[in-house]
Short mmCIF file of C-alpha atoms in Angstrom, two decimals:
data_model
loop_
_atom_site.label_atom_id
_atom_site.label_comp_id
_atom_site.label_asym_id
_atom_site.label_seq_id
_atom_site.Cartn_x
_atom_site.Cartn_y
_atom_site.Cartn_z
CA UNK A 572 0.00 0.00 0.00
CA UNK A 573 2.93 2.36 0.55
CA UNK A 574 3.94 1.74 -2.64
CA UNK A 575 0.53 2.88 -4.04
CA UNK A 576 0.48 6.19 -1.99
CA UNK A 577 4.40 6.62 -3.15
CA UNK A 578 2.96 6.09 -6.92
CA UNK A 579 0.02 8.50 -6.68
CA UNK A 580 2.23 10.89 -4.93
CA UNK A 581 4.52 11.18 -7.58
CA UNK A 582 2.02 11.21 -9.99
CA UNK A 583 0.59 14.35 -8.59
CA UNK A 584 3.87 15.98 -8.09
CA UNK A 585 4.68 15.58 -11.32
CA UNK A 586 1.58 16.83 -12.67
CA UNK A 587 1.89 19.84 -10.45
CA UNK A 588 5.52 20.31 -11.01
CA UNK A 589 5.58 22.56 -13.60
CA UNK A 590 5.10 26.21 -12.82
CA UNK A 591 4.29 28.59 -15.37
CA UNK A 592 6.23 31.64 -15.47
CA UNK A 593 5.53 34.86 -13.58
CA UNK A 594 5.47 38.66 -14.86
CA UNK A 595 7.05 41.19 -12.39
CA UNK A 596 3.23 42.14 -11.22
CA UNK A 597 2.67 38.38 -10.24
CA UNK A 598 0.31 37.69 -13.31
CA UNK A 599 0.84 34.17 -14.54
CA UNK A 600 0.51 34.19 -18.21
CA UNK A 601 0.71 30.97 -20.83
CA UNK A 602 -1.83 29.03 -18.76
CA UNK A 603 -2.26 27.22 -21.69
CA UNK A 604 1.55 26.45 -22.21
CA UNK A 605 1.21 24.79 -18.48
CA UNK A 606 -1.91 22.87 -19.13
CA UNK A 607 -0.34 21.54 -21.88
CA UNK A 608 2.78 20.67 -19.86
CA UNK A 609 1.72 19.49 -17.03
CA UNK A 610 -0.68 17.12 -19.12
CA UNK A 611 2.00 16.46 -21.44
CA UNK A 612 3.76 14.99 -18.08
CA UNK A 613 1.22 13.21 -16.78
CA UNK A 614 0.63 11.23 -20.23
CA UNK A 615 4.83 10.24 -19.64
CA UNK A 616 3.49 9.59 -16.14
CA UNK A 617 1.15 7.45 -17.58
CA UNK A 618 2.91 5.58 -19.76
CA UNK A 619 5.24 4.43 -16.84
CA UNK A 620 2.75 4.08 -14.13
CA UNK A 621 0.57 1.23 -16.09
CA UNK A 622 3.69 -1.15 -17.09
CA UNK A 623 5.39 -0.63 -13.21
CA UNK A 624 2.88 -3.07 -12.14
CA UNK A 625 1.35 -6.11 -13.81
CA UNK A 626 -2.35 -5.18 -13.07
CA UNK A 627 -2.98 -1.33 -12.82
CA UNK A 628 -6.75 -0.05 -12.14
CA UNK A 629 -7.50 3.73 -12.13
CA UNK A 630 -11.03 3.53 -10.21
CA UNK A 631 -13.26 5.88 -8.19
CA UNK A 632 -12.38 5.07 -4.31
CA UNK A 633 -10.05 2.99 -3.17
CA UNK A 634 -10.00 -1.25 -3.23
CA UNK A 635 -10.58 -0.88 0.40
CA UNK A 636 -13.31 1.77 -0.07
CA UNK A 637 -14.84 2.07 -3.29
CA UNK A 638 -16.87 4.91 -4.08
CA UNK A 639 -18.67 3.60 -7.20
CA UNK A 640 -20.88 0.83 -8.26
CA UNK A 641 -18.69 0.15 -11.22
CA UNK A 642 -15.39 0.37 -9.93
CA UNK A 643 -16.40 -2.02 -7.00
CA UNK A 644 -17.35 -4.78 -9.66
CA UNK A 645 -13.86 -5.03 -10.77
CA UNK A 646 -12.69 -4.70 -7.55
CA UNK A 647 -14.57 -7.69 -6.19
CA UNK A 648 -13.69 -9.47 -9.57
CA UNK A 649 -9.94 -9.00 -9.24
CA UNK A 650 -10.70 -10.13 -5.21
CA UNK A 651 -12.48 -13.26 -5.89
CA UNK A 652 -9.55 -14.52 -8.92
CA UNK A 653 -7.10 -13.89 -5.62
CA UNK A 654 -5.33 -10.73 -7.35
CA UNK A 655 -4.67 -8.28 -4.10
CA UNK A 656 -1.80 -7.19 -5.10
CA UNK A 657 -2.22 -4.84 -7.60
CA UNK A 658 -1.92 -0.79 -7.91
CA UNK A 659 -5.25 1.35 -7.32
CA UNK A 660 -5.41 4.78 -8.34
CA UNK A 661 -8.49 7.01 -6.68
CA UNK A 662 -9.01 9.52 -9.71
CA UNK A 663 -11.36 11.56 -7.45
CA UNK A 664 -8.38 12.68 -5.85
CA UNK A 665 -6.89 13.89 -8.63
CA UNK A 666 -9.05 15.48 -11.66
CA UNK A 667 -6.21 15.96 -13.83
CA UNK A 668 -5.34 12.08 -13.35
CA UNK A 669 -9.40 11.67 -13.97
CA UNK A 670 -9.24 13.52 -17.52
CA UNK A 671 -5.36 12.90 -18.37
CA UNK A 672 -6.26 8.22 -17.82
CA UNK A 673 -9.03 9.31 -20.26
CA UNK A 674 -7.19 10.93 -22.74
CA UNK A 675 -4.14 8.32 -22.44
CA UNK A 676 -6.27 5.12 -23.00
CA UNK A 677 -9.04 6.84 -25.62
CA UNK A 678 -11.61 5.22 -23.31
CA UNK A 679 -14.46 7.71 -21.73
CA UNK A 680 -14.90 6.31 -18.36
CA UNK A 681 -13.64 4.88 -14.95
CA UNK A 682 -12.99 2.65 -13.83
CA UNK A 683 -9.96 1.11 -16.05
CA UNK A 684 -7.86 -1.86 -15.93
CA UNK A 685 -4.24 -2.35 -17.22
CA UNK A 686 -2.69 -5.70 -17.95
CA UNK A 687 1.24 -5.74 -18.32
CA UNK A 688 0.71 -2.13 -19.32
CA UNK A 689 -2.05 -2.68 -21.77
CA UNK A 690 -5.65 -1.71 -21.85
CA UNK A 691 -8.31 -4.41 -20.80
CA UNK A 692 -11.17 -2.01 -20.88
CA UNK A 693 -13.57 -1.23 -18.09
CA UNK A 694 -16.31 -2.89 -15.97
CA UNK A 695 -18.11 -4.55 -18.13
CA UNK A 696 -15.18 -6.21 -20.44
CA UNK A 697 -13.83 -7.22 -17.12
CA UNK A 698 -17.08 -9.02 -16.16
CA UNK A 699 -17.46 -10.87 -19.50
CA UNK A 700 -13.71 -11.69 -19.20
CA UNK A 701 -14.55 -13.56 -15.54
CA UNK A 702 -17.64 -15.10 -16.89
CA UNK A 703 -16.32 -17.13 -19.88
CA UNK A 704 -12.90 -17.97 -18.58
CA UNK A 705 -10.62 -15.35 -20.38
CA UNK A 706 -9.80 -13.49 -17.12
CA UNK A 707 -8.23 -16.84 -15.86
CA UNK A 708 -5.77 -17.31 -18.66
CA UNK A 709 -5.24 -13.39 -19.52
CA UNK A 710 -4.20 -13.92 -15.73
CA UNK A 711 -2.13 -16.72 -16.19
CA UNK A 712 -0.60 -15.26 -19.01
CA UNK A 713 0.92 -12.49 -15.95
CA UNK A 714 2.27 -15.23 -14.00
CA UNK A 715 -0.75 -15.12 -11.87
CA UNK A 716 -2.76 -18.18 -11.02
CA UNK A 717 -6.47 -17.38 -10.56
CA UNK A 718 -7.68 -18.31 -6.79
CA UNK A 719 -11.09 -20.04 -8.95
CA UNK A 720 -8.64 -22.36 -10.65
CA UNK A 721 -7.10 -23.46 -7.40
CA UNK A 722 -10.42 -24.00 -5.71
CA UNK A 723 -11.41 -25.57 -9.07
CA UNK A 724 -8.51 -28.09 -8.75
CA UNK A 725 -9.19 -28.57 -5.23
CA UNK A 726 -12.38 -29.69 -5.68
CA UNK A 727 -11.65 -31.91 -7.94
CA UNK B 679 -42.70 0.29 -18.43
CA UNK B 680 -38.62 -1.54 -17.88
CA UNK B 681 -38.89 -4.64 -16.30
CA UNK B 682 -38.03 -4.16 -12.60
CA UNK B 683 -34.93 -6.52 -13.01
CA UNK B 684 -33.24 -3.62 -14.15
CA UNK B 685 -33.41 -2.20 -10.39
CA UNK B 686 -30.86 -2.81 -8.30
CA UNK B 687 -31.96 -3.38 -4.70
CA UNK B 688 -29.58 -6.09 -3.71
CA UNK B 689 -26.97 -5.04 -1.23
CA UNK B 690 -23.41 -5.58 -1.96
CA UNK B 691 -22.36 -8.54 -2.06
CA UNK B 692 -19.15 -10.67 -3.26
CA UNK B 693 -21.04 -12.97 -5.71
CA UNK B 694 -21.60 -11.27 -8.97
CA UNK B 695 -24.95 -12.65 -10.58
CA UNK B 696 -25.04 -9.91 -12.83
CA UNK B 697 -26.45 -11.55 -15.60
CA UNK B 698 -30.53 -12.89 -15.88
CA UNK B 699 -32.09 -14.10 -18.98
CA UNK B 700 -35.28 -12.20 -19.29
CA UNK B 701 -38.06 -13.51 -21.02
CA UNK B 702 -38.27 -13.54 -24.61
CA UNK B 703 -41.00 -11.03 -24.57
CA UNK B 704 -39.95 -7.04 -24.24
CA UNK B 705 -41.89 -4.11 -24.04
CA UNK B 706 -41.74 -1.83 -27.51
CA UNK B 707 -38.63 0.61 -26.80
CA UNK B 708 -40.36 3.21 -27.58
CA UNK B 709 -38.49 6.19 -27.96
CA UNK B 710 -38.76 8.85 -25.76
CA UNK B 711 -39.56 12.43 -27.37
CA UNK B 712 -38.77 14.20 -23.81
CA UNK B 713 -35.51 12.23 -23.42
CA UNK B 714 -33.20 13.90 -25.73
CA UNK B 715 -29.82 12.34 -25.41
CA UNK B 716 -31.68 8.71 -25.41
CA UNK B 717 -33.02 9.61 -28.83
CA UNK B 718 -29.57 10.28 -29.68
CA UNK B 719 -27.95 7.37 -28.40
CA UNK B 720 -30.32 5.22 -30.25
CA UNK B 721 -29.78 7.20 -33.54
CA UNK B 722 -26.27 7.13 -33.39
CA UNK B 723 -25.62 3.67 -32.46
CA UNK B 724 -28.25 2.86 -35.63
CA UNK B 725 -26.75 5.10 -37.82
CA UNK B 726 -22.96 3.52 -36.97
CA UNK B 727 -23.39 -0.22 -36.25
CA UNK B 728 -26.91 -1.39 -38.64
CA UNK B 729 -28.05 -3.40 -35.24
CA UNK B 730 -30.27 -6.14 -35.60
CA UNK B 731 -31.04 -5.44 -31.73
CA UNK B 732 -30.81 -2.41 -30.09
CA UNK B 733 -31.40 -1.87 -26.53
CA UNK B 734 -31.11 1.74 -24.71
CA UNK B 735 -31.76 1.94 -20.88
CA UNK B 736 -31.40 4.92 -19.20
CA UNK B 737 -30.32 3.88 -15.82
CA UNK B 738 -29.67 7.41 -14.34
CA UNK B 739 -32.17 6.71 -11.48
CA UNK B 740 -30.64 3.57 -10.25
CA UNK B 741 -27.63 6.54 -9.26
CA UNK B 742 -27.09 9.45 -7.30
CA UNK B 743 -28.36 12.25 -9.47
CA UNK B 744 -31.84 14.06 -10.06
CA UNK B 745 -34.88 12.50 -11.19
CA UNK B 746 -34.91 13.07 -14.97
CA UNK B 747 -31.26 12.86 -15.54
CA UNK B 748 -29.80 11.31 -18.61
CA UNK B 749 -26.11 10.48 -17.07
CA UNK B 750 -26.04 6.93 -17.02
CA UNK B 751 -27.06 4.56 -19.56
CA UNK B 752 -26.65 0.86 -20.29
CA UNK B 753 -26.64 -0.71 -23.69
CA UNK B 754 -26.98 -3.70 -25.58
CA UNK B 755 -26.21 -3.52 -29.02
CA UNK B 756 -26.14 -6.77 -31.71
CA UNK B 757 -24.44 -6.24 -34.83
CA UNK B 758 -22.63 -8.69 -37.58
CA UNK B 759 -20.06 -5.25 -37.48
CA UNK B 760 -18.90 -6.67 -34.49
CA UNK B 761 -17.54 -10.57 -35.71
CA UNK B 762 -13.95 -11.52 -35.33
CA UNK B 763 -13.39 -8.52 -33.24
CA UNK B 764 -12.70 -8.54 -29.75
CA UNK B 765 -14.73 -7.13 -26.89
CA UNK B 766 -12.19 -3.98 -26.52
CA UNK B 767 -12.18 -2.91 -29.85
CA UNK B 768 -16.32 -3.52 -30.26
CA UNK B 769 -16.88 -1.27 -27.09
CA UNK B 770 -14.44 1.59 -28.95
CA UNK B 771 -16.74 1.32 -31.78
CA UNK B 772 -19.66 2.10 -29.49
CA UNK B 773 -17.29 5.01 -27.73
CA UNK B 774 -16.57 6.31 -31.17
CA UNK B 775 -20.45 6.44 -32.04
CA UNK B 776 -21.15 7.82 -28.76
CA UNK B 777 -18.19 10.33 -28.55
CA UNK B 778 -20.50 13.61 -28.37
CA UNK B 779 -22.75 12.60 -25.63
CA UNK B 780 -19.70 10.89 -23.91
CA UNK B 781 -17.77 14.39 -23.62
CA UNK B 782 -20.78 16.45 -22.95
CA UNK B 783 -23.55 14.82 -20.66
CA UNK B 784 -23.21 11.15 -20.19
CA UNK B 785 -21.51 10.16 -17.14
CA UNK B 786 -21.90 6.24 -17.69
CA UNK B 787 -21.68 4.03 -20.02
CA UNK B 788 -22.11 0.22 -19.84
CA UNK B 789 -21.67 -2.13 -23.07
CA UNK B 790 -22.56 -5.32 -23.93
CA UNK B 791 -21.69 -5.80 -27.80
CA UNK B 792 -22.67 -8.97 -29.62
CA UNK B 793 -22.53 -10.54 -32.68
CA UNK B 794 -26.24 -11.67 -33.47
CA UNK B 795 -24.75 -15.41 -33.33
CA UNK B 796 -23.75 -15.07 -29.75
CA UNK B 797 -27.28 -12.53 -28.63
CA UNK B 798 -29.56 -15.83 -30.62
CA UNK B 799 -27.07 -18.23 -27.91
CA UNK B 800 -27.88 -16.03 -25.12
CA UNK B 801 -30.46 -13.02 -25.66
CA UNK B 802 -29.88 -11.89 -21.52
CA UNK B 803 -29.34 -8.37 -20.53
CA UNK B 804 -26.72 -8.30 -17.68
CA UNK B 805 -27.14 -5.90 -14.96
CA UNK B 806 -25.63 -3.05 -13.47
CA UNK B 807 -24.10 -3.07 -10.09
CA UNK B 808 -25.62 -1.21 -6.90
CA UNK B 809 -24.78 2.18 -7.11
CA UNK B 810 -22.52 3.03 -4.61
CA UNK B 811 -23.47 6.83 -4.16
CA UNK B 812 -20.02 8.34 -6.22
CA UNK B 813 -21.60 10.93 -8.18
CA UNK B 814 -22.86 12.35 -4.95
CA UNK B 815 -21.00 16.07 -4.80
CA UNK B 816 -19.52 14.95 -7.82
CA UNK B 817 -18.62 18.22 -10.14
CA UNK B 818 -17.42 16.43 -13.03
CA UNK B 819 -21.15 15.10 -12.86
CA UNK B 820 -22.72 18.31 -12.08
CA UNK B 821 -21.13 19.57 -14.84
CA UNK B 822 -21.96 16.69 -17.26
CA UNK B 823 -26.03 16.68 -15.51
CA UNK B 824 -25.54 20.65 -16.56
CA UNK B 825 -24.86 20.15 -19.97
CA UNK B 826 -27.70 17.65 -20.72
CA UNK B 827 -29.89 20.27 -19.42
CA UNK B 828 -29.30 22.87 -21.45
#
C-alpha cells in the first residue's frame, strides 16, 4: 500500500511540477503552455505508471473503499480470482489524473484496468472476461494463477 | 414500463450474478420524445453499427443524481459489425459512435456488444451493479447533468 500512496504521490507531483512563469506584477501568463505541460507529463506519467505493475486499475475510491458501483465490480472481480496485489489509483483525488487516464487510454470512463501495461477495458469487459474464462488465462498469461482455478482443482 | 430486473436493490455482495435471462418477450422501446440524449444514443448507435437489436436503458435513477437525468445509460447492441473482433475494440466502436454525448452529458456508459450469433445463444441483458453513491458532490457530474440540461 505504501507503494501505491508513493505512486500516486509522484504522480501528482509531477503533474503539479511545472510552474508557469511569472510577470514582475505576479500575473501568470501561458496558462495554456502549463496545461499543456503538465498534461503532457502526466501522459509520460502514464505511460510508466501502467507497465510498473502487472495489473494497474484507475477507479473511483479505493480497493478498500470504493466509491462507485462500477469500480467495486472489478474490484470484487480482481478479489475473488485472488489478485490483491495490484496498484489502485483514486481519480477523485486527482481530476487531472481523472481527464489525463481518459485521454491516455481513448476510453471515456472509470474505472480502467491495465494488464502488463495494456488496456483491458472497463467494468463490463472485465465481467465478461470472468464469466467465460478469459480473465483466468489473460491472468495466467501475468504469472498469476487465478484463486477459482485453485479452488477448481481442489475440488476436484 | 422496464422490467423491474433492471433495479438494483440487492446489497453488496461478493457474488456477482449480474447476468438474468429475461423472457423472450420485451416491451416496444419506444423512444422517448422528452428524453433527448436517449433519442440520440439510439440514432447514433443505428446510424454507426446497422443493429439487428438495439437496446437503450437509461439507468440514471438507479444513481445518485436528479430524477430526470440522462447520465447513465446501459446498452446492448447486436451487430454482424462486431464478428472476429474482440470485446475492446467492439466497445471503442460504441465510444466512437457515442463520442459527443460521452464528452458532454453522459456520465456512464455500460456495453454489452454482440454478434447476433452469440445474442440468438444467449439473448440476456446483464445488470448493473448497486450504485454506490459516487456521483454524490460529484462536479465532473454536475457539470456533465448541466450540460444535458441545457
Amino acid at each position: 500500500m505504501n507503494s501505491l500512496i508513493r505512486s500516486t504521490a509522484r504522480c501528482l507531483r509531477s503533474g503539479a511540477a511545472v510552474y508557469p512563469p511569472r510577470q514582475a506584477d505576479g500575473r501568470v501568463w501561458s496558462a495554456s503552455a502549463r496545461f499543456l505541460c503538465a498534461s503532457a507529463g502526466l501522459q509520460k506519467d502514464l505511460g510508466q505508471m501502467v507497465k510498473k505493475d502487472k495489473v494497474v486499475v484507475f477507479m473511483k475510491g479505493t480497493p478498500a473503499q470504493p466509491m462507485c458501483g462500477f469500480s467495486n465490480a472489478v474490484v470484487q472481480i480482481l478479489r475473488m480470482h485472488g489478485v490483491d496485489d495490484y496498484a489502485a489509483y483514486n481519480v477523485l483525488e486527482d481530476s487531472e489524473l481523472r481527464e489525463g487516464v481518459k485521454t491516455f487510454s481513448n476510453w471515456p470512463t472509470i474505472p480502467q484496468v491495465y494488464f502488463s501495461g495494456e488496456f483491458v477495458g472497463g467494468c463490463d469487459i472485465l465481467l465478461q472476461m470472468h464469466q467465460n474464462g478469459d480473465l483466468v488465462e489473460e491472468l495466467k498469461k501475468l504469472g498469476i494463477s487465478s484463486a477459482l482455478l485453485e479452488a477448481e482443482k481442489e475440488s476436484k | 414500463m422496464l422490467p423491474t430486473v433492471l433495479r438494483c436493490v440487492r446489497p453488496i455482495s461478493t457474488s456477482l450474478a449480474l447476468s438474468r435471462p429475461l423472457a423472450h418477450f420485451r416491451p416496444p422501446m419506444d423512444p422517448d420524445p422528452s428524453r433527448p440524449i436517449e433519442r440520440s444514443i439510439r440514432s447514433k448507435l443505428t446510424d454507426a453499427l446497422d443493429p439487428v437489436h438495439l437496446e437503450v436503458h437509461n439507468e440514471s435513477h438507479m444513481h445518485a443524481v436528479p430524477p430526470g437525468s440522462e447520465s447513465h445509460f446501459r446498452v446492448l447492441v447486436v451487430s454482424s459489425q462486431f464478428e472476429g473482433l474482440p470485446l475492446i475494440k467492439r466497445h471503442r466502436l460504441v465510444n466512437e459512435a457515442l463520442k459527443k454525448e460521452l464528452s458532454s452529458c453522459v456520465h456512464a456508459l455500460s456495453i454489452q456488444a454482440k454478434t447476433p450469433e452469440q445474442w440468438r445463444s444467449d439473448p440476456s441483458l446483464a445488470k448493473s451493479p448497486p450504485c454506490m453513491g459516487g456521483s454524490r458532490g460529484d462536479h465532473t457530474v454536475e457539470e456533465k447533468l448541466k450540460a444535458g440540461r441545457e
